[in-house]
Tab-separated table of C-alpha atoms and ligand atoms in Angstrom:
chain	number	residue	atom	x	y	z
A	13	UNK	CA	3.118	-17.994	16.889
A	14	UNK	CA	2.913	-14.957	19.424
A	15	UNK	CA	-0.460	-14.218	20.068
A	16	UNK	CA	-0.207	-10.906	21.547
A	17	UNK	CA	-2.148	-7.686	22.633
A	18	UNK	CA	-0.804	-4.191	21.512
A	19	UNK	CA	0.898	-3.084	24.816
A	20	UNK	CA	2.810	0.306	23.856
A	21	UNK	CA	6.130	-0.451	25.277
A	22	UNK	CA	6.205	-3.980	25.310
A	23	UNK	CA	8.250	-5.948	23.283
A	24	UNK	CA	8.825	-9.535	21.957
A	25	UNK	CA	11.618	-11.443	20.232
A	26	UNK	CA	10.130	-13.700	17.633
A	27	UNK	CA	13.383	-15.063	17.541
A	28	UNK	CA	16.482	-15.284	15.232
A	29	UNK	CA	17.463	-11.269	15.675
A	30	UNK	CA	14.148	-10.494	14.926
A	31	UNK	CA	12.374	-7.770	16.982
A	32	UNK	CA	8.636	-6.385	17.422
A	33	UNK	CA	7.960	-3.082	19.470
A	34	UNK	CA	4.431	-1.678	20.455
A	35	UNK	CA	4.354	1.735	20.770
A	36	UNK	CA	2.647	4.629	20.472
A	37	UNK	CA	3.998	6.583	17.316
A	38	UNK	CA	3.183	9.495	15.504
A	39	UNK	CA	-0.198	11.502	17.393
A	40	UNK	CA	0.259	8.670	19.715
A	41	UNK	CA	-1.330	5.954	17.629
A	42	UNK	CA	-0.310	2.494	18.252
A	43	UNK	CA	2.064	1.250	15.908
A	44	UNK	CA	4.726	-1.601	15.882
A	45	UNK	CA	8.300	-1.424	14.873
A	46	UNK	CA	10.012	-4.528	13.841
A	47	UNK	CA	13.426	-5.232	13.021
A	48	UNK	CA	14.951	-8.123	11.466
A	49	UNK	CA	18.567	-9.621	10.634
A	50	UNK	CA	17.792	-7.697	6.698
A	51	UNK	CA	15.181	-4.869	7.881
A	52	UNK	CA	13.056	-2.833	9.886
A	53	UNK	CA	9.104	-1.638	9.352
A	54	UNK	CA	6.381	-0.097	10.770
A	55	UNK	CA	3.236	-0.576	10.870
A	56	UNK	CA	0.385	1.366	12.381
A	57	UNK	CA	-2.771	0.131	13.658
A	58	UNK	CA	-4.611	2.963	12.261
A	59	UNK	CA	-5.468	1.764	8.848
A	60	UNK	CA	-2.725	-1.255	9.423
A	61	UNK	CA	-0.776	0.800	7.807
A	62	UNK	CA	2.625	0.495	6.460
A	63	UNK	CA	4.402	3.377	6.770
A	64	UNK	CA	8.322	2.059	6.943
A	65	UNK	CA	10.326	-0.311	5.212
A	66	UNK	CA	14.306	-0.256	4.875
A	67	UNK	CA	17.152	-2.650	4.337
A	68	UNK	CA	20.145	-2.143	5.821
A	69	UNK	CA	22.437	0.032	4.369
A	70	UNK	CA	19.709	1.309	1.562
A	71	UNK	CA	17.434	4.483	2.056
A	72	UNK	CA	13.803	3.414	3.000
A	73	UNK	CA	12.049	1.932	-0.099
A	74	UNK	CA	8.708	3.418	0.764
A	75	UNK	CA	7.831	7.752	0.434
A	76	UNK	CA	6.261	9.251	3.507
A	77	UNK	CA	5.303	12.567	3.214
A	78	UNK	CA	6.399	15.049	6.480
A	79	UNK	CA	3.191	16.911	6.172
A	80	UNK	CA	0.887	13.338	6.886
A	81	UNK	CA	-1.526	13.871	9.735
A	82	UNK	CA	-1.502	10.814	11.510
A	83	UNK	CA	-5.050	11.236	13.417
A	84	UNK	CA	-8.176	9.217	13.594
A	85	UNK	CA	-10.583	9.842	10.542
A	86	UNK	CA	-7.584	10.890	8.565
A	87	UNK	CA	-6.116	9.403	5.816
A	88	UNK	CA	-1.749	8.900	6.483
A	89	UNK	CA	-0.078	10.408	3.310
A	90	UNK	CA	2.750	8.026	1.676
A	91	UNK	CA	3.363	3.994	3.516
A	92	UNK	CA	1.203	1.529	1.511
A	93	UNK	CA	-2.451	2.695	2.273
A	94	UNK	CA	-5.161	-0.154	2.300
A	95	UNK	CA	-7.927	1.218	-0.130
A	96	UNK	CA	-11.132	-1.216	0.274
A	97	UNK	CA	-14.122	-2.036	-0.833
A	98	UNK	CA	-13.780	0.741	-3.296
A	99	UNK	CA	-11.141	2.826	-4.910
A	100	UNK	CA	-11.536	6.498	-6.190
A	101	UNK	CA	-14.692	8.322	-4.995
A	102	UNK	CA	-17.758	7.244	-4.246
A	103	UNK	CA	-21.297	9.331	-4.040
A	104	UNK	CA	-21.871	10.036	-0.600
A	105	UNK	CA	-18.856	8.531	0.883
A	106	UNK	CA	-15.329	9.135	1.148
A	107	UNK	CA	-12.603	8.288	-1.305
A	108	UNK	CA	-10.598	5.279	-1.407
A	109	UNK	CA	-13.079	3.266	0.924
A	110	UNK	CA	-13.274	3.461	4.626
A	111	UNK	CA	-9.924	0.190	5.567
A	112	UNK	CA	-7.759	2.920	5.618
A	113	UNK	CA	-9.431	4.805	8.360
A	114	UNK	CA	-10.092	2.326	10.990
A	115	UNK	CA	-8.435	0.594	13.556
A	116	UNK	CA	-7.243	-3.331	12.700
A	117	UNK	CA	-7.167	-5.581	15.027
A	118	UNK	CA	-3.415	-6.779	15.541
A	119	UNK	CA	-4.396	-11.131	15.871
A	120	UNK	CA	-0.899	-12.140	15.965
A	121	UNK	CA	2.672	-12.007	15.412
A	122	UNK	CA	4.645	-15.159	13.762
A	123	UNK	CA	7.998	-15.460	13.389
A	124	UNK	CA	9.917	-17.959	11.000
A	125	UNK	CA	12.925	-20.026	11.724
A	126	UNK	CA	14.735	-17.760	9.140
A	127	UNK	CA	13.824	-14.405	11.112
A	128	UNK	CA	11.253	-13.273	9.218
A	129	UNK	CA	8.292	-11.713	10.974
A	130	UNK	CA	4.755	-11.665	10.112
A	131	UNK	CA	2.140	-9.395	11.506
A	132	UNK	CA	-1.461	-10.300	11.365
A	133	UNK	CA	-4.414	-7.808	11.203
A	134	UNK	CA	-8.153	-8.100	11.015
A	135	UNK	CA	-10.488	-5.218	9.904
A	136	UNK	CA	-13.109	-4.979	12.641
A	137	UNK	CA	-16.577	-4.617	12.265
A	138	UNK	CA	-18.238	-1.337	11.952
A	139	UNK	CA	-21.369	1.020	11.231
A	140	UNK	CA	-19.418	1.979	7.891
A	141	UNK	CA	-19.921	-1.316	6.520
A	142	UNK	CA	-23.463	-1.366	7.289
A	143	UNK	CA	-24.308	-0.948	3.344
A	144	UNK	CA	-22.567	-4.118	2.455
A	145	UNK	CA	-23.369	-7.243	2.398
A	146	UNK	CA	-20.676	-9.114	5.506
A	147	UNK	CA	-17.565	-9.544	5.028
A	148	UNK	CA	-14.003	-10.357	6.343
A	149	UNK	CA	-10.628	-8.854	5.702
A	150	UNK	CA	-6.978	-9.543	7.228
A	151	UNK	CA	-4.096	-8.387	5.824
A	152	UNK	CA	-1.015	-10.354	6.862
A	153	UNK	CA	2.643	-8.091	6.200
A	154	UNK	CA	5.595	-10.341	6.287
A	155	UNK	CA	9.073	-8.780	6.871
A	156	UNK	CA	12.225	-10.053	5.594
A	157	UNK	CA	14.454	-8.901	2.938
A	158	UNK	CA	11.149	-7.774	0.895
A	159	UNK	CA	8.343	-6.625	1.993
A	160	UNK	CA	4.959	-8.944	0.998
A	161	UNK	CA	1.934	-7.790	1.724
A	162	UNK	CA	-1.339	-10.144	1.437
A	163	UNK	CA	-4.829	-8.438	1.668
A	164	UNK	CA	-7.487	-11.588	2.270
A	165	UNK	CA	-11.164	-10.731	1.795
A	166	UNK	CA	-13.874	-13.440	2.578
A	167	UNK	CA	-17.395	-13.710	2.052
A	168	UNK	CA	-18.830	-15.981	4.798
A	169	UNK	CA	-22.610	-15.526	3.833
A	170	UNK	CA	-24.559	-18.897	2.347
A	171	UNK	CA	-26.575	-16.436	-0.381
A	172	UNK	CA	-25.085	-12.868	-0.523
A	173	UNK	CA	-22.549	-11.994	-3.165
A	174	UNK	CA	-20.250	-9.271	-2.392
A	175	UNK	CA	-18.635	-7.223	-4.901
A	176	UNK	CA	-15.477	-4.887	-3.973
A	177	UNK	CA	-12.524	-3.173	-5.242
A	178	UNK	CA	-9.121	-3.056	-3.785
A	179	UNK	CA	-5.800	-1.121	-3.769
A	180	UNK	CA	-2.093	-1.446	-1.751
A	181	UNK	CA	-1.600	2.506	-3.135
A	182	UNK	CA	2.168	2.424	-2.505
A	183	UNK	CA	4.077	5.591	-2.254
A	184	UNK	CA	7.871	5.002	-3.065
A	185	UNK	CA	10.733	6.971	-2.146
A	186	UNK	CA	12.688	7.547	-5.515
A	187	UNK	CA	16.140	9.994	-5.582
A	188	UNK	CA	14.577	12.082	-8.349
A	189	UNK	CA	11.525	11.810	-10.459
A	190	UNK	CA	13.124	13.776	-13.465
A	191	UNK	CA	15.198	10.493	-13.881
A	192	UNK	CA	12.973	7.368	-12.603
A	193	UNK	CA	11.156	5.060	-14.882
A	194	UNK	CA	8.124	2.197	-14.272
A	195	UNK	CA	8.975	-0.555	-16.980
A	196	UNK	CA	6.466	-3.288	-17.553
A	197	UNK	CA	3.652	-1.358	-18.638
A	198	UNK	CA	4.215	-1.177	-22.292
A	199	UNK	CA	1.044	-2.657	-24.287
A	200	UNK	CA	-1.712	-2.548	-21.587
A	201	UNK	CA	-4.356	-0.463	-21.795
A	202	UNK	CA	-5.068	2.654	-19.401
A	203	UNK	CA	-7.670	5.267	-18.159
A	204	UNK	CA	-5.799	8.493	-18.168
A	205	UNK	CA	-7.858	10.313	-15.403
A	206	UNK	CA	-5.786	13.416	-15.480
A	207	UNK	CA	-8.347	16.483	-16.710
A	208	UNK	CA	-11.059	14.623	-19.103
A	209	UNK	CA	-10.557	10.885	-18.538
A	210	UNK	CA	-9.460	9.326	-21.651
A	211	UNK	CA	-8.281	5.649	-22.762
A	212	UNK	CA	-4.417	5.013	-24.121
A	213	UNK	CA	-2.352	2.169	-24.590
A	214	UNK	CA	0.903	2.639	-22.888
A	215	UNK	CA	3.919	2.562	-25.766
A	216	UNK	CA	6.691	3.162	-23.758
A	217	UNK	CA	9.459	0.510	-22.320
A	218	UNK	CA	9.911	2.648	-19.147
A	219	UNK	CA	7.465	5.228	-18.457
A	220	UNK	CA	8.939	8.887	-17.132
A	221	UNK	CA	7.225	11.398	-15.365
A	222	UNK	CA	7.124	15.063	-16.398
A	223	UNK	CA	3.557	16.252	-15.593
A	224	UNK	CA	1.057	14.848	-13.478
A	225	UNK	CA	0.061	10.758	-13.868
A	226	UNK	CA	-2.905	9.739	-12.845
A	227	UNK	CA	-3.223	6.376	-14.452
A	228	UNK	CA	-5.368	2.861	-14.201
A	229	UNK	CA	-4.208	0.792	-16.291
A	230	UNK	CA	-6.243	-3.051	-16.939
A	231	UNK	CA	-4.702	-6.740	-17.513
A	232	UNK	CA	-1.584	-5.465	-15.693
A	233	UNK	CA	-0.495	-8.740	-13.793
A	234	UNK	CA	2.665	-9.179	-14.631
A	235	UNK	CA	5.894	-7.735	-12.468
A	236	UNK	CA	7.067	-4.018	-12.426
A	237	UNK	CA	9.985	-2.582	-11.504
A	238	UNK	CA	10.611	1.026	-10.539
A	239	UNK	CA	14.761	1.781	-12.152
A	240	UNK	CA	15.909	4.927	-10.066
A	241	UNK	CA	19.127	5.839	-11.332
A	242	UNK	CA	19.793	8.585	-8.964
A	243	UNK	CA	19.583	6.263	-5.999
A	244	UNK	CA	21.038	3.455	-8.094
A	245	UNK	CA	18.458	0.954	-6.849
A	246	UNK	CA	15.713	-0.248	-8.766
A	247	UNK	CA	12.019	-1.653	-6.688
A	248	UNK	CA	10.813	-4.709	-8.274
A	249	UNK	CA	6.876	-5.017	-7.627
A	250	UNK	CA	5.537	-8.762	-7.895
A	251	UNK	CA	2.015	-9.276	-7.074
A	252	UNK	CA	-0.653	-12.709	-7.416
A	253	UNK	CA	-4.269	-11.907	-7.497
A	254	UNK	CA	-4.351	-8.430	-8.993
A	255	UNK	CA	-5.350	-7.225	-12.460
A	256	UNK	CA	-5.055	-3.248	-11.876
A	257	UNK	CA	-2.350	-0.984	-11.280
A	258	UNK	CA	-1.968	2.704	-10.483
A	259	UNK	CA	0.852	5.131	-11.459
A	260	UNK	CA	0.214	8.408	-9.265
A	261	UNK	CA	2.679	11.608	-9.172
A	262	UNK	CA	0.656	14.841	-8.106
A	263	UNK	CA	3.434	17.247	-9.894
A	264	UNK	CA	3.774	20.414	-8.580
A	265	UNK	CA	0.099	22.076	-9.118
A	266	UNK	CA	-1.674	19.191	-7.210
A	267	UNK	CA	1.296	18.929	-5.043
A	268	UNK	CA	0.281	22.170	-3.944
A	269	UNK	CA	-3.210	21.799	-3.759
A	270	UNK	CA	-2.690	18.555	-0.667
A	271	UNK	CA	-2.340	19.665	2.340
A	272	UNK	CA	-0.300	16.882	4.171
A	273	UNK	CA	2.026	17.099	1.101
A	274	UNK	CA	5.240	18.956	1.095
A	275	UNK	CA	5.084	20.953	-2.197
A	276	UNK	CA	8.359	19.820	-3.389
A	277	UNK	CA	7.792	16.333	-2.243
A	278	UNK	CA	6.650	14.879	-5.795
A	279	UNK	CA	10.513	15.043	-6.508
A	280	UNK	CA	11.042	12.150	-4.572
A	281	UNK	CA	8.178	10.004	-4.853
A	282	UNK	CA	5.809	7.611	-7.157
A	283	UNK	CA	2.974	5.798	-6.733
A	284	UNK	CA	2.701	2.205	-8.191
A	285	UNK	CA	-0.346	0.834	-6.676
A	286	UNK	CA	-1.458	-2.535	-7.099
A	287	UNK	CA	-5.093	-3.984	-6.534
A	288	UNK	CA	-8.457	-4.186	-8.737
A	289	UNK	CA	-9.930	-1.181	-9.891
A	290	UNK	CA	-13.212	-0.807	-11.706
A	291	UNK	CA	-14.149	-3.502	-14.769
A	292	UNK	CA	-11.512	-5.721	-12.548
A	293	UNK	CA	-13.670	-5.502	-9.859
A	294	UNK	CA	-13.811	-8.630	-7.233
A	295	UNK	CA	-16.957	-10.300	-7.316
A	296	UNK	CA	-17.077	-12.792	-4.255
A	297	UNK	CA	-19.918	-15.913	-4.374
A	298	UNK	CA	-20.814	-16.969	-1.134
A	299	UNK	CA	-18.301	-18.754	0.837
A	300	UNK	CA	-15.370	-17.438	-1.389
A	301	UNK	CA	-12.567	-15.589	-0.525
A	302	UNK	CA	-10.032	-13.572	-2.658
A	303	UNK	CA	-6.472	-13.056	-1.792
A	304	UNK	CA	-4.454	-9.969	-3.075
A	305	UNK	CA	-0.705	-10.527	-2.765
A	306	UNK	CA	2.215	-7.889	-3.278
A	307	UNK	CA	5.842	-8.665	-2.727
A	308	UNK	CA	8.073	-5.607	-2.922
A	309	UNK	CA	11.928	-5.648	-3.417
A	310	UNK	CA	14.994	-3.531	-4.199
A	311	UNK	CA	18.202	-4.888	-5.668
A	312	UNK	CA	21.071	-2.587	-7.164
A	313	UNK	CA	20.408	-0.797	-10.225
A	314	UNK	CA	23.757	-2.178	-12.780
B	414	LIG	O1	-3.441	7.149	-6.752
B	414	LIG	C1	-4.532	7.450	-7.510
B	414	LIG	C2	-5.465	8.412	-6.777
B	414	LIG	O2	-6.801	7.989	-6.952
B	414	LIG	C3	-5.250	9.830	-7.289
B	414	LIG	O3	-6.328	10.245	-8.097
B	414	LIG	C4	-5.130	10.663	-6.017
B	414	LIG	O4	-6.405	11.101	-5.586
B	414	LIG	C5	-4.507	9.655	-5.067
B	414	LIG	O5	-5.209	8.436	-5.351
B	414	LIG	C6	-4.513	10.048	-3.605
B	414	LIG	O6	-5.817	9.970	-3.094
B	414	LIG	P1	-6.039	10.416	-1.539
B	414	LIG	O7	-7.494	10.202	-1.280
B	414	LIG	O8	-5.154	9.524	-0.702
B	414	LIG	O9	-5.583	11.857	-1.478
């Protein structure tokens, strides 16, 4: 275990060819690049947020637009944004909660015999939180030949529920929409929240995208898998600890509307987010803590 403090600059070797690098990245926020025997990430600070993931010899796995701000009080468009203690918008506050937005602590850095790193980060305290009863949250990212994310939320009071909602909104990199497909959805229930929200029942095996999806859908805990035929890869999503997920393409008329989107960019990107949203809700007794895991793969599409 490294403990470390985010030096920009400094680097350490975890050991076995793996690599961590402070720096300051994009609008000079501090970030860390790490490399490893099968890999490399990044991960900012700001919102600990995973912007980067590639294997070697593969195109990244993860969609980043090239219109994202990367500036305090702004949101980072594509990565794997951290959306807590709520998802969608919220009277009087922003959307997609307020994790995304601040500053996590970076606690440590822990490499395995193997050469896997993990990064740990800690959401600090803040006046945003103010309206909720306390809480903790770390989110530990673990590089290797996947990419496994764990978002832990505790509730350390003796009396004091706390109820949340949670998201890893991941933005994929896909070689054309017109040809990619989400399979393990068929049979599960959804909230189509495209124009007038309205409930379906997904039918299809693999799910295409030809139009704008804006979709929750409920009891979806089972894996996914993203088959991209035009990069001949397909992203296998495995996740513990979540009963939502999120299918989000903008198409070209939102696409438009966002500015840190390119307008074209919906081409080469979905959204398959994984958390719980709404009636899935986390509802934390005292002294409980809830765990949201995601591990995220590629292998060749045959
Ligand atoms: O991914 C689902 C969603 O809630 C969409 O409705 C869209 O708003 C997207 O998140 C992006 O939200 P953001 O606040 O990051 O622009």
């Amino acid at each position: 275990m490294i403990m470390t403090t985010s030096k920009p600059g400094e680097t350490v070797e975890p050991g076995a060819l793996g690599r961590v690098t402070f720096l300051d990245g994009k609008g000079d926020l501090p970030m860390l690049e790490i490399s490893t025997r099968w890999s490399a990430a990044e991960i900012y600070l700001h919102g600990a947020h995973v912007t980067h993931f590639q294997k070697k010899a593969e195109p990244p796995m993860l969609f980043l637009s090239q219109c994202s701000r990367f500036a305090e009080g702004q949101p980072i468009r594509g990565g794997i944004p951290v959306i807590f203690p709520w998802f969608g918008r919220r009277e009087g506050l922003g959307q997609h909660g307020f994790a995304r937005l601040k500053t996590w602590e970076l606690k440590e850095v822990v490499p395995a015999p193997d050469g896997s790193v993990s990064v740990r980060l800690r959401l600090p305290d803040g006046p945003e939180a103010a309206g909720f009863p306390r809480f903790t949250a770390e989110y530990i990212v673990t590089v290797n030949q996947a990419l496994t994310l764990q978002l832990v939320v505790a509730n350390p009071a003796r009396d004091a529920e706390f109820t949340f909602e949670n998201c890893l909104h991941s933005y994929f990199e896909v070689g054309d929409i017109a040809t990619a497909s989400v399979v393990g959805l068929k049979g599960l229930a959804y909230e189509d929240r495209v124009g007038a929200c309205v409930a379906g029942r997904e039918s299809a095996d693999a799910l295409r995208v030809a139009a704008e999806v804006d979709r929750i859908y409920q009891d979806s805990t089972g894996p996914l898998e993203i088959l991209d035929p035009s990069l001949g890869r397909k992203i296998r999503i495995e996740k513990q600890g979540s009963a939502s997920t999120v299918v989000w393409n903008p198409w070209v008329a939102k696409s438009r509307q966002l500015a840190d989107f390119g307008d074209e960019e919906y081409r080469r990107m979905i959204c398959v987010e994984s958390g719980n949203v709404g009636p899935a809700s986390i509802r934390l007794l005292p002294g409980a803590a809830s765990t949201l895991t995601v591990k995220l793969s590629t292998e060749p599409l045959k």
